[in-house]
Amino acid sequence: MFGIHYNFSRVGISVHGIVDIHELTLDIDDTLSFKSDLIELSFTRRFTGLLKDVFVVKHLKIVNGDLRLDSKWMNSEGDFELPEELPYFPLENIDIENFRVTAIDEEQGVIITGITVSGNGLYSIKIPDITLIHPDIEKNIVLELETEITAYQKKYFVESLDILADEFHIKGSKDEETEVLKGEIQAFLPEIASLFGHSAKGEINADFDLKLTGAIPEAEGVVTVSGLEYEGFKPWDIHAFFRVNPSNLLLNRLNLFHNKKVFLSLNAMFPFKSKKATGNVRLYRFDLDDTLNRMTTSGIVNLIVSGKAGYVFNVETLSADFDVNLVVNELDVDNKEILSLPREAFVTGNCTVSPDGVKLHNGIVKTRNETSRLIVKDSWFGFAESMKFHIPIIPGSWVNLEDVGEITGFPVKGTGSVQALITSFYEDPEISGTFSGSSCHFDGFNAETCELDVEMKNFLLALKIKKLRQASLFNNNAVVEIDFDPTPITVAFSANNITGSIEDAAKVFDVDASGFGGTISLSFDGFFKNEMERLNGNLNLKNISYKNEKIAD
């Protein structure tokens, strides 16, 4: 009836009101099945307050019980709500021998065998074998559990606890003054990583207090992590405070340390039912170069980041969405050989961090007064095996080169629009882009307007001038190539048919040539390595005059 089927060999009742049921089998369709050699039970009422009483199981004995939960029922979503406080404990004398629980769907679940429970008010629980099964781990997790629990009316205390597995050990005992279980957790990283076919070193340690008095169970404590190494990655030392109950997990001041100083601190609230954690993270001089070194790679770009971000972390995808508000300092490229940014930059936007890397969906990078403003969209920074990055600077961006100061040691100035793509591996980036600006200056050379293409590959930076104009002076095919691979750096340059007036040509070099007339045509090429090793040129002057007095044709 109603999907419930049962059978037994014999039922009896003693003079003390104890019912005994022999060889019971019970099946509830799509929910569970149960069988046992023997069940003994009796009931009574207990007074709990004015005009209040409850039914309790005065005596319960189960011999060789076997409970199997159906996968359909396991996978269905229920609407169970935790009570505001722990209920009246409905059991008194308990004697359970060799109980087994199986809860497995097609590929995951738990098998618990050999459960023994005995006591009245103070209960001893021993479970020699708890096997956890999941398709994402290469071997089952097997636990042993021993605990003593006080459960009487509405009083609950954990007297002692010992859970042992190859991957971790949890042990604790009750503090008699506070009636709180004080314990410690050790997690062994080599064994945990091996579950997923990976390698790791180090330990995670946690001290905790477990409270069962009055309200729902709650544990709080401190976690410390040190000496970690995971698949070659060497994470930072970690220290965190936590509080957890059956409804949620709270992390407070989870701090990451570099050189014994906190550089990252976050908090999190994780309601288990939502499967998403929310919180804030603060960065205190986060060092990109140190991060890449811990990932067993290196990069030619280094920067220091400070600031804050709000985030939402998805447990199912192991990814977090951030709204960032950051300040970047000490940005340099190739140990300041290529670039060293003298001013701080401000970064706002939203990004996603996952096990594969960081995706910056939309971002703005700007100087304090927005003299420079870069728009970054759909960029990403890879972790693990890829170790690649992809940063597009899209149209609508502009830069004031005075914010940069110098490029490869040469002073630069100029304001204009910029568009670029920076990509490839961290240690060998590739750059392509365009700049179109005015009031340009490069190491003593001036131009009213300039348009140039920039390319960098295999540490060879090529500046191809599409258009250069200083009053009447004009050129559209000059090239500068800077090779950062050799030591020292080499510079090759060339220009053909630079034409214009003598006076305007002099202004390129900040030389006053007022009064001089005539035109100039210049082509040259050269090579620089510590000093000028080669310089070839061809200069043609026509109609030379000074204060309208002709000097030469």
Coordinates of C-alpha atoms in Angstrom, one line a residue:
M1 CA 0.0 0.0 0.0
F2 CA 1.2 3.5 -0.9
G3 CA 4.5 1.9 -2.2
I4 CA 5.4 0.5 1.2
H5 CA 6.2 -3.2 1.5
Y6 CA 7.3 -5.1 4.6
N7 CA 7.8 -8.5 6.0
F8 CA 9.1 -10.2 9.2
S9 CA 9.4 -13.7 10.7
R10 CA 8.1 -13.0 14.2
V11 CA 7.0 -10.2 16.5
G12 CA 6.9 -10.3 20.3
I13 CA 6.4 -8.1 23.3
S14 CA 7.9 -8.4 26.8
V15 CA 6.4 -7.6 30.2
H16 CA 8.4 -4.4 30.1
G17 CA 6.7 -3.2 27.0
I18 CA 9.6 -3.9 24.6
V19 CA 8.5 -4.9 21.1
D20 CA 10.9 -7.3 19.3
I21 CA 10.7 -7.7 15.5
H22 CA 12.7 -10.5 13.9
E23 CA 14.1 -10.6 10.3
L24 CA 12.3 -7.4 9.3
T25 CA 12.4 -6.2 5.7
L26 CA 11.0 -2.9 4.6
D27 CA 10.8 -1.3 1.2
I28 CA 9.5 2.2 0.3
D29 CA 9.3 2.7 -3.5
D30 CA 11.9 5.1 -4.9
T31 CA 13.1 6.0 -1.3
L32 CA 14.8 3.3 0.7
S33 CA 15.0 -0.4 1.7
F34 CA 15.8 -1.7 5.1
K35 CA 16.4 -5.1 6.7
S36 CA 17.7 -6.4 10.1
D37 CA 18.0 -9.6 12.1
L38 CA 16.5 -8.0 15.2
I39 CA 14.9 -4.8 16.3
E40 CA 13.8 -4.1 19.8
L41 CA 12.0 -0.9 20.8
S42 CA 9.8 0.7 23.5
F43 CA 8.2 4.1 23.9
T44 CA 7.3 6.4 26.7
R45 CA 6.3 10.0 27.3
R46 CA 8.6 12.6 28.9
F47 CA 7.4 15.8 30.5
T48 CA 9.1 18.9 28.8
G49 CA 7.2 21.8 30.4
L50 CA 3.9 23.1 31.5
L51 CA 1.2 21.0 29.7
K52 CA 3.9 19.8 27.3
D53 CA 5.3 16.3 26.8
V54 CA 6.9 14.3 24.0
F55 CA 7.1 10.7 22.8
V56 CA 10.6 9.2 23.1
V57 CA 12.1 5.9 22.2
K58 CA 13.0 4.5 25.6
H59 CA 14.8 1.5 24.3
L60 CA 16.2 0.8 20.8
K61 CA 18.3 -2.2 19.7
I62 CA 19.2 -3.1 16.1
V63 CA 21.3 -6.1 15.2
N64 CA 22.8 -6.3 11.7
G65 CA 20.7 -3.5 10.2
D66 CA 21.2 -2.6 6.5
L67 CA 19.7 0.6 5.1
R68 CA 19.9 1.4 1.4
L69 CA 18.8 4.8 0.1
D70 CA 17.5 5.0 -3.5
S71 CA 19.4 7.2 -5.9
K72 CA 16.2 8.9 -7.1
W73 CA 15.4 10.0 -3.6
M74 CA 19.0 11.1 -3.0
N75 CA 19.1 13.3 -6.1
S76 CA 15.7 14.9 -5.5
E77 CA 15.7 18.5 -4.1
G78 CA 13.9 18.8 -0.8
D79 CA 12.6 21.8 1.1
F80 CA 14.1 20.8 4.5
E81 CA 14.7 23.8 6.8
L82 CA 16.9 23.7 9.8
P83 CA 15.3 24.5 13.1
E84 CA 16.2 27.6 15.0
E85 CA 17.5 25.4 17.9
L86 CA 18.3 21.8 18.4
P87 CA 15.1 19.7 19.1
Y88 CA 14.4 17.5 22.1
F89 CA 16.5 14.3 21.7
P90 CA 13.9 11.5 21.1
L91 CA 16.1 8.5 22.1
E92 CA 17.3 7.1 25.4
N93 CA 18.9 3.7 25.7
I94 CA 20.5 2.7 22.4
D95 CA 22.3 -0.5 21.4
I96 CA 23.1 -0.8 17.7
E97 CA 25.4 -3.5 16.4
N98 CA 26.9 -3.9 13.0
F99 CA 24.7 -1.4 11.1
R100 CA 25.3 -0.6 7.4
V101 CA 24.2 2.4 5.3
T102 CA 24.5 2.5 1.5
A103 CA 23.7 5.7 -0.3
I104 CA 25.0 5.5 -3.9
D105 CA 23.6 6.7 -7.2
E106 CA 25.0 5.6 -10.6
E107 CA 28.5 7.0 -9.8
Q108 CA 28.8 8.7 -6.4
G109 CA 27.8 8.2 -2.8
V110 CA 28.8 6.7 0.5
I111 CA 29.0 3.3 2.1
I112 CA 29.1 3.1 5.9
T113 CA 29.7 -0.3 7.5
G114 CA 30.1 -1.7 11.0
I115 CA 28.3 1.1 12.8
T116 CA 28.1 0.5 16.6
V117 CA 26.2 2.8 18.9
S118 CA 25.7 2.2 22.7
G119 CA 24.7 4.3 25.7
N120 CA 22.0 6.2 27.5
G121 CA 22.5 9.9 27.5
L122 CA 26.2 9.5 26.9
Y123 CA 26.7 7.6 23.6
S124 CA 29.7 5.9 22.2
I125 CA 29.8 5.7 18.4
K126 CA 32.3 3.6 16.4
I127 CA 32.4 3.4 12.6
P128 CA 35.4 1.4 11.3
D129 CA 34.7 2.1 7.6
I130 CA 33.2 5.1 5.8
T131 CA 33.8 4.9 2.1
L132 CA 33.2 8.0 0.0
I133 CA 32.9 7.5 -3.8
H134 CA 33.0 10.2 -6.5
P135 CA 33.8 10.0 -10.2
D136 CA 36.2 12.9 -10.0
I137 CA 38.7 11.2 -7.7
E138 CA 41.0 8.3 -8.6
K139 CA 40.4 6.3 -5.5
N140 CA 37.8 6.1 -2.8
I141 CA 38.2 8.1 0.5
V142 CA 38.1 5.7 3.5
L143 CA 37.5 7.1 7.0
E144 CA 37.4 5.7 10.5
L145 CA 35.3 7.5 13.1
E146 CA 35.1 7.3 16.9
T147 CA 33.2 9.7 19.0
E148 CA 31.4 10.1 22.3
I149 CA 28.3 12.4 22.4
T150 CA 26.1 13.6 25.2
A151 CA 22.5 13.9 24.0
Y152 CA 19.8 14.3 26.7
Q153 CA 16.6 16.2 26.3
K154 CA 17.8 19.5 24.7
K155 CA 21.4 19.2 25.8
Y156 CA 24.0 18.2 23.2
F157 CA 27.8 17.9 23.7
V158 CA 30.6 16.3 21.8
E159 CA 32.8 14.7 24.4
S160 CA 35.4 13.4 22.0
L161 CA 36.0 13.1 18.3
D162 CA 38.5 11.2 16.2
I163 CA 38.2 10.9 12.4
L164 CA 41.1 9.4 10.6
A165 CA 41.8 9.0 6.8
D166 CA 44.9 8.9 4.7
E167 CA 44.1 12.4 3.5
F168 CA 43.3 14.1 6.9
H169 CA 42.9 13.7 10.6
I170 CA 40.4 15.4 12.9
K171 CA 40.7 15.0 16.6
G172 CA 39.2 16.8 19.6
S173 CA 37.9 16.7 23.2
K174 CA 35.5 18.7 25.3
D175 CA 36.7 21.6 27.4
E176 CA 35.0 21.0 30.8
E177 CA 34.8 24.7 31.6
T178 CA 33.2 25.9 28.4
E179 CA 31.6 22.5 27.4
V180 CA 32.9 23.2 23.9
L181 CA 34.7 20.6 21.8
K182 CA 38.2 21.9 21.1
G183 CA 40.1 20.1 18.3
E184 CA 42.5 20.3 15.5
I185 CA 42.5 19.3 11.8
Q186 CA 45.4 18.1 9.8
A187 CA 45.1 17.8 6.0
F188 CA 47.9 16.0 4.1
L189 CA 48.4 17.6 0.7
P190 CA 50.3 14.8 -1.0
E191 CA 47.5 12.4 -0.3
I192 CA 44.7 14.8 -1.2
A193 CA 46.4 15.8 -4.5
S194 CA 46.8 12.1 -5.4
L195 CA 43.1 11.7 -5.4
F196 CA 43.0 13.9 -8.5
G197 CA 46.1 12.5 -10.1
H198 CA 48.3 15.5 -9.1
S199 CA 51.3 16.0 -6.9
A200 CA 51.6 18.3 -3.9
K201 CA 53.6 19.0 -0.7
G202 CA 52.7 20.6 2.6
E203 CA 50.1 20.5 5.3
I204 CA 47.0 22.4 6.3
N205 CA 46.4 22.8 10.0
A206 CA 43.3 24.1 11.8
D207 CA 42.3 24.6 15.4
F208 CA 38.5 24.7 16.0
D209 CA 35.8 25.0 18.6
L210 CA 32.5 23.0 18.1
K211 CA 29.4 24.3 20.0
L212 CA 26.2 22.2 20.2
T213 CA 24.5 24.1 23.0
G214 CA 21.2 25.8 22.5
A215 CA 21.1 26.7 18.9
I216 CA 22.2 24.7 15.8
P217 CA 25.7 23.2 15.8
E218 CA 28.4 25.7 15.1
A219 CA 32.2 25.4 14.7
E220 CA 34.7 28.2 14.6
G221 CA 38.5 28.3 14.5
V222 CA 41.7 29.2 12.8
V223 CA 43.3 27.7 9.7
T224 CA 47.1 27.9 8.9
V225 CA 48.7 26.8 5.7
S226 CA 52.5 26.8 5.1
G227 CA 55.1 25.1 2.9
L228 CA 52.7 24.3 0.1
E229 CA 53.6 23.1 -3.4
Y230 CA 51.0 22.0 -5.9
E231 CA 52.0 20.7 -9.3
G232 CA 55.1 23.0 -9.1
F233 CA 53.0 26.0 -8.0
K234 CA 54.2 27.3 -4.6
P235 CA 51.2 29.1 -3.0
W236 CA 51.6 31.6 -0.2
D237 CA 51.3 31.0 3.5
I238 CA 47.7 31.4 4.6
H239 CA 46.0 32.3 7.9
A240 CA 42.2 32.5 8.3
F241 CA 39.4 32.6 10.8
F242 CA 36.3 30.6 10.1
R243 CA 32.8 29.9 11.5
V244 CA 30.6 27.1 10.1
N245 CA 27.2 25.7 10.8
P246 CA 24.9 23.4 8.8
S247 CA 23.6 26.5 6.9
N248 CA 26.6 28.5 6.0
L249 CA 30.4 29.1 6.2
L250 CA 31.9 32.4 7.2
L251 CA 35.5 33.2 6.4
N252 CA 37.0 36.3 8.2
R253 CA 40.4 37.7 7.4
L254 CA 41.7 35.0 5.2
N255 CA 45.2 36.4 4.8
L256 CA 47.9 35.5 2.3
F257 CA 51.5 36.3 3.2
H258 CA 54.6 37.3 1.2
N259 CA 57.8 37.9 3.0
K260 CA 55.9 37.6 6.3
K261 CA 53.6 40.5 5.4
V262 CA 49.9 40.3 4.4
F263 CA 49.4 41.2 0.8
L264 CA 45.9 39.8 0.3
S265 CA 43.0 39.6 2.7
L266 CA 39.4 38.4 2.0
N267 CA 36.2 37.6 3.8
A268 CA 33.4 35.4 2.6
M269 CA 29.9 34.3 3.4
F270 CA 28.9 31.0 1.9
P271 CA 25.2 29.8 2.3
F272 CA 25.5 26.1 1.4
K273 CA 22.1 26.1 -0.2
S274 CA 22.9 28.8 -2.7
K275 CA 26.3 27.2 -3.8
K276 CA 27.7 30.7 -4.1
A277 CA 30.0 32.7 -1.7
T278 CA 30.1 36.4 -1.6
G279 CA 32.6 38.8 -0.1
N280 CA 35.3 41.3 -0.5
V281 CA 39.1 41.0 -1.1
R282 CA 41.8 43.6 -0.5
L283 CA 45.2 43.7 -2.0
Y284 CA 48.2 45.3 -0.3
R285 CA 51.1 45.5 -2.8
F286 CA 50.4 42.3 -4.7
D287 CA 53.5 41.4 -6.7
L288 CA 52.9 39.9 -10.2
D289 CA 56.5 38.8 -10.6
D290 CA 56.4 36.9 -7.3
T291 CA 53.2 35.2 -8.5
L292 CA 54.7 34.1 -11.8
N293 CA 57.8 32.8 -10.0
R294 CA 55.5 30.7 -7.8
M295 CA 54.0 29.2 -10.9
T296 CA 57.5 28.2 -12.1
T297 CA 57.4 30.7 -14.9
S298 CA 58.5 34.3 -15.4
G299 CA 57.5 37.4 -17.3
I300 CA 59.0 40.5 -18.5
V301 CA 56.2 42.6 -17.1
N302 CA 56.2 43.4 -13.4
L303 CA 53.8 45.5 -11.4
I304 CA 52.5 46.1 -7.8
V305 CA 48.7 46.1 -7.3
S306 CA 46.7 47.5 -4.3
G307 CA 43.0 48.0 -3.9
K308 CA 39.8 46.1 -3.3
A309 CA 37.2 44.0 -5.1
G310 CA 33.8 42.6 -4.4
Y311 CA 33.2 39.0 -5.6
V312 CA 30.8 36.1 -6.0
F313 CA 32.3 32.6 -6.0
N314 CA 30.5 29.7 -7.6
V315 CA 31.3 26.4 -5.9
E316 CA 30.1 24.3 -8.9
T317 CA 32.4 26.0 -11.5
L318 CA 35.2 27.0 -9.0
S319 CA 35.1 30.5 -10.5
A320 CA 34.7 33.9 -9.0
D321 CA 33.3 37.1 -10.6
F322 CA 34.9 40.3 -9.4
D323 CA 34.2 44.0 -9.6
V324 CA 37.6 45.5 -9.2
N325 CA 38.9 48.9 -8.1
L326 CA 42.7 48.8 -8.1
V327 CA 45.8 50.9 -8.1
V328 CA 48.9 49.8 -10.1
N329 CA 52.4 51.0 -9.1
E330 CA 55.9 50.2 -10.2
L331 CA 55.0 48.9 -13.6
D332 CA 58.0 48.0 -15.6
V333 CA 58.9 45.9 -18.6
D334 CA 62.1 43.8 -18.8
N335 CA 63.5 45.1 -15.5
K336 CA 62.9 48.7 -16.7
E337 CA 65.0 48.2 -19.8
I338 CA 61.9 48.7 -22.1
L339 CA 59.5 50.6 -19.9
S340 CA 59.1 52.0 -16.4
L341 CA 55.9 53.7 -15.5
P342 CA 56.6 56.6 -13.2
R343 CA 52.9 57.3 -12.4
E344 CA 50.3 55.2 -10.7
A345 CA 47.4 53.9 -12.8
F346 CA 43.9 53.1 -11.7
V347 CA 42.1 50.0 -12.9
T348 CA 38.3 49.5 -12.7
G349 CA 36.2 46.8 -14.3
N350 CA 34.8 43.3 -13.9
C351 CA 36.6 40.0 -14.3
T352 CA 36.3 36.2 -13.7
V353 CA 38.9 34.1 -12.0
S354 CA 38.8 30.3 -12.6
P355 CA 41.2 27.4 -12.4
D356 CA 42.2 28.1 -16.0
G357 CA 43.1 31.8 -15.5
V358 CA 41.7 35.3 -15.3
K359 CA 39.3 36.9 -17.8
L360 CA 38.9 40.7 -17.8
H361 CA 35.6 41.3 -19.5
N362 CA 35.6 45.1 -19.4
G363 CA 38.2 47.3 -17.9
I364 CA 39.4 50.9 -17.8
V365 CA 43.0 51.8 -17.0
K366 CA 43.6 55.5 -16.4
T367 CA 46.0 58.0 -14.8
R368 CA 44.8 60.2 -12.0
N369 CA 43.6 63.1 -14.2
E370 CA 42.7 60.8 -17.1
T371 CA 45.6 62.2 -19.2
S372 CA 45.8 58.6 -20.3
R373 CA 42.9 56.3 -20.6
L374 CA 43.0 52.7 -22.0
I375 CA 39.9 50.6 -22.6
V376 CA 40.5 46.9 -22.2
K377 CA 37.9 44.3 -23.3
D378 CA 37.8 40.5 -23.3
S379 CA 41.4 40.0 -22.2
W380 CA 42.6 36.9 -20.4
F381 CA 45.6 35.6 -18.4
G382 CA 46.2 31.8 -18.5
F383 CA 47.3 29.6 -15.6
A384 CA 48.8 26.2 -15.4
E385 CA 50.0 24.7 -18.7
S386 CA 49.0 27.6 -21.1
M387 CA 50.8 30.4 -19.3
K388 CA 49.6 32.8 -22.0
F389 CA 47.9 36.1 -22.0
H390 CA 45.8 38.2 -24.3
I391 CA 45.2 42.0 -23.8
P392 CA 43.4 44.0 -26.5
I393 CA 43.4 47.8 -26.0
I394 CA 40.4 48.8 -28.1
P395 CA 39.5 52.0 -30.1
G396 CA 38.5 55.0 -27.9
S397 CA 41.8 54.7 -25.9
W398 CA 44.3 57.5 -25.6
V399 CA 47.6 58.1 -24.0
N400 CA 49.9 60.9 -23.0
L401 CA 53.4 59.7 -23.4
E402 CA 54.6 62.0 -20.6
D403 CA 52.8 59.6 -18.3
V404 CA 55.2 56.9 -19.6
G405 CA 58.3 59.1 -19.4
E406 CA 60.8 56.9 -21.3
I407 CA 60.7 54.0 -23.7
T408 CA 63.9 51.9 -23.8
G409 CA 65.7 54.8 -22.1
F410 CA 64.7 57.4 -24.6
P411 CA 62.5 60.3 -23.4
V412 CA 59.1 60.5 -25.1
K413 CA 56.2 62.9 -25.3
G414 CA 53.0 63.2 -27.3
T415 CA 49.3 62.8 -26.9
G416 CA 47.0 60.7 -29.1
S417 CA 44.9 57.7 -29.7
V418 CA 46.2 54.2 -29.3
Q419 CA 45.1 50.7 -30.2
A420 CA 47.0 47.6 -29.4
L421 CA 47.1 43.8 -28.8
I422 CA 49.5 42.3 -26.3
T423 CA 49.6 38.5 -26.3
S424 CA 51.5 35.2 -26.4
F425 CA 53.6 33.8 -23.4
Y426 CA 54.5 35.7 -20.3
E427 CA 58.2 35.4 -20.9
D428 CA 58.0 36.3 -24.6
P429 CA 55.1 38.7 -25.3
E430 CA 54.1 39.8 -28.7
I431 CA 52.8 43.4 -29.3
S432 CA 51.0 45.0 -32.2
G433 CA 49.4 48.4 -32.2
T434 CA 49.1 51.9 -33.6
F435 CA 49.6 55.4 -32.2
S436 CA 48.3 58.6 -33.8
G437 CA 49.3 61.7 -31.9
S438 CA 50.4 65.3 -31.7
S439 CA 53.3 67.3 -30.1
C440 CA 55.4 64.2 -30.3
H441 CA 59.0 64.0 -29.0
F442 CA 61.5 61.1 -29.1
D443 CA 65.0 61.5 -27.7
G444 CA 65.5 65.1 -28.9
F445 CA 63.4 64.8 -32.1
N446 CA 60.2 66.7 -32.3
A447 CA 57.1 66.4 -34.6
E448 CA 53.8 68.3 -34.7
T449 CA 52.0 65.1 -35.7
C450 CA 53.0 61.4 -35.9
E451 CA 51.4 58.2 -36.8
L452 CA 53.2 54.9 -36.3
D453 CA 52.7 51.1 -36.1
V454 CA 54.3 49.2 -33.3
E455 CA 55.3 45.5 -33.4
M456 CA 57.2 43.4 -31.0
K457 CA 58.1 39.7 -31.5
N458 CA 61.0 37.6 -30.2
F459 CA 62.1 40.7 -28.2
L460 CA 62.5 42.8 -31.4
L461 CA 60.5 46.0 -31.2
A462 CA 59.8 47.7 -34.5
L463 CA 58.5 51.3 -34.7
K464 CA 57.3 51.9 -38.3
I465 CA 56.5 55.6 -38.9
K466 CA 53.5 55.9 -41.2
K467 CA 53.4 59.7 -41.1
L468 CA 55.6 62.3 -39.5
R469 CA 55.1 66.0 -39.9
Q470 CA 56.8 69.1 -38.4
A471 CA 55.4 72.1 -40.2
S472 CA 56.6 71.7 -43.8
L473 CA 58.8 68.7 -42.9
F474 CA 57.3 65.4 -43.9
N475 CA 58.2 61.7 -43.9
N476 CA 56.2 58.5 -44.2
N477 CA 58.6 55.6 -44.2
A478 CA 61.0 55.8 -41.3
V479 CA 61.8 52.6 -39.2
V480 CA 63.4 52.1 -35.8
E481 CA 64.1 48.5 -34.6
I482 CA 65.2 47.9 -31.1
D483 CA 66.5 44.4 -30.3
F484 CA 66.3 43.5 -26.6
D485 CA 67.6 39.9 -26.9
P486 CA 71.3 40.6 -27.1
T487 CA 73.2 42.4 -24.3
P488 CA 73.6 45.3 -24.7
I489 CA 70.5 46.3 -26.6
T490 CA 70.9 47.2 -30.3
V491 CA 69.1 49.9 -32.3
A492 CA 68.8 50.0 -36.1
F493 CA 67.1 52.9 -37.8
S494 CA 66.5 54.3 -41.3
A495 CA 64.5 57.0 -43.1
N496 CA 64.1 57.9 -46.7
N497 CA 63.3 61.2 -48.4
I498 CA 62.6 63.4 -45.4
T499 CA 61.6 66.7 -47.1
G500 CA 60.8 70.2 -45.9
S501 CA 62.3 73.6 -45.1
I502 CA 65.6 74.1 -43.4
E503 CA 64.0 76.1 -40.6
D504 CA 61.4 73.4 -39.9
A505 CA 64.1 70.7 -40.0
A506 CA 66.1 72.5 -37.3
K507 CA 63.1 72.6 -35.1
V508 CA 63.0 68.8 -35.1
F509 CA 66.2 69.0 -33.0
D510 CA 65.2 72.1 -31.0
V511 CA 67.6 74.3 -32.9
D512 CA 66.6 77.9 -33.8
A513 CA 67.2 78.4 -37.5
S514 CA 65.1 81.5 -38.0
G515 CA 66.4 83.6 -40.9
F516 CA 67.5 80.6 -42.9
G517 CA 65.6 79.7 -46.1
G518 CA 65.7 76.7 -48.5
T519 CA 64.6 73.1 -48.6
I520 CA 66.1 69.9 -47.3
S521 CA 65.9 66.3 -48.5
L522 CA 67.5 63.7 -46.2
S523 CA 67.8 59.9 -46.2
F524 CA 69.9 57.9 -43.7
D525 CA 70.4 54.6 -41.8
G526 CA 72.4 53.7 -38.8
F527 CA 73.2 51.1 -36.1
F528 CA 73.7 51.7 -32.4
K529 CA 75.3 49.4 -29.8
N530 CA 76.6 51.2 -26.8
E531 CA 77.7 53.8 -29.3
M532 CA 77.0 54.8 -32.8
E533 CA 78.7 52.0 -34.9
R534 CA 77.3 53.0 -38.2
L535 CA 75.7 56.1 -39.7
N536 CA 75.2 56.6 -43.4
G537 CA 73.2 59.4 -45.0
N538 CA 72.5 61.5 -48.0
L539 CA 71.6 65.2 -47.6
N540 CA 70.5 67.5 -50.3
L541 CA 70.0 71.3 -49.8
K542 CA 68.4 73.6 -52.3
N543 CA 68.0 77.4 -52.6
I544 CA 69.9 78.1 -49.4
S545 CA 69.5 81.7 -48.1
Y546 CA 70.0 83.7 -44.9
K547 CA 67.8 86.7 -44.3
N548 CA 66.7 86.6 -47.9
E549 CA 70.3 86.6 -49.1
K550 CA 71.0 83.7 -51.3
I551 CA 73.9 81.5 -50.2
A552 CA 73.7 78.5 -52.6
D553 CA 71.5 76.8 -55.1

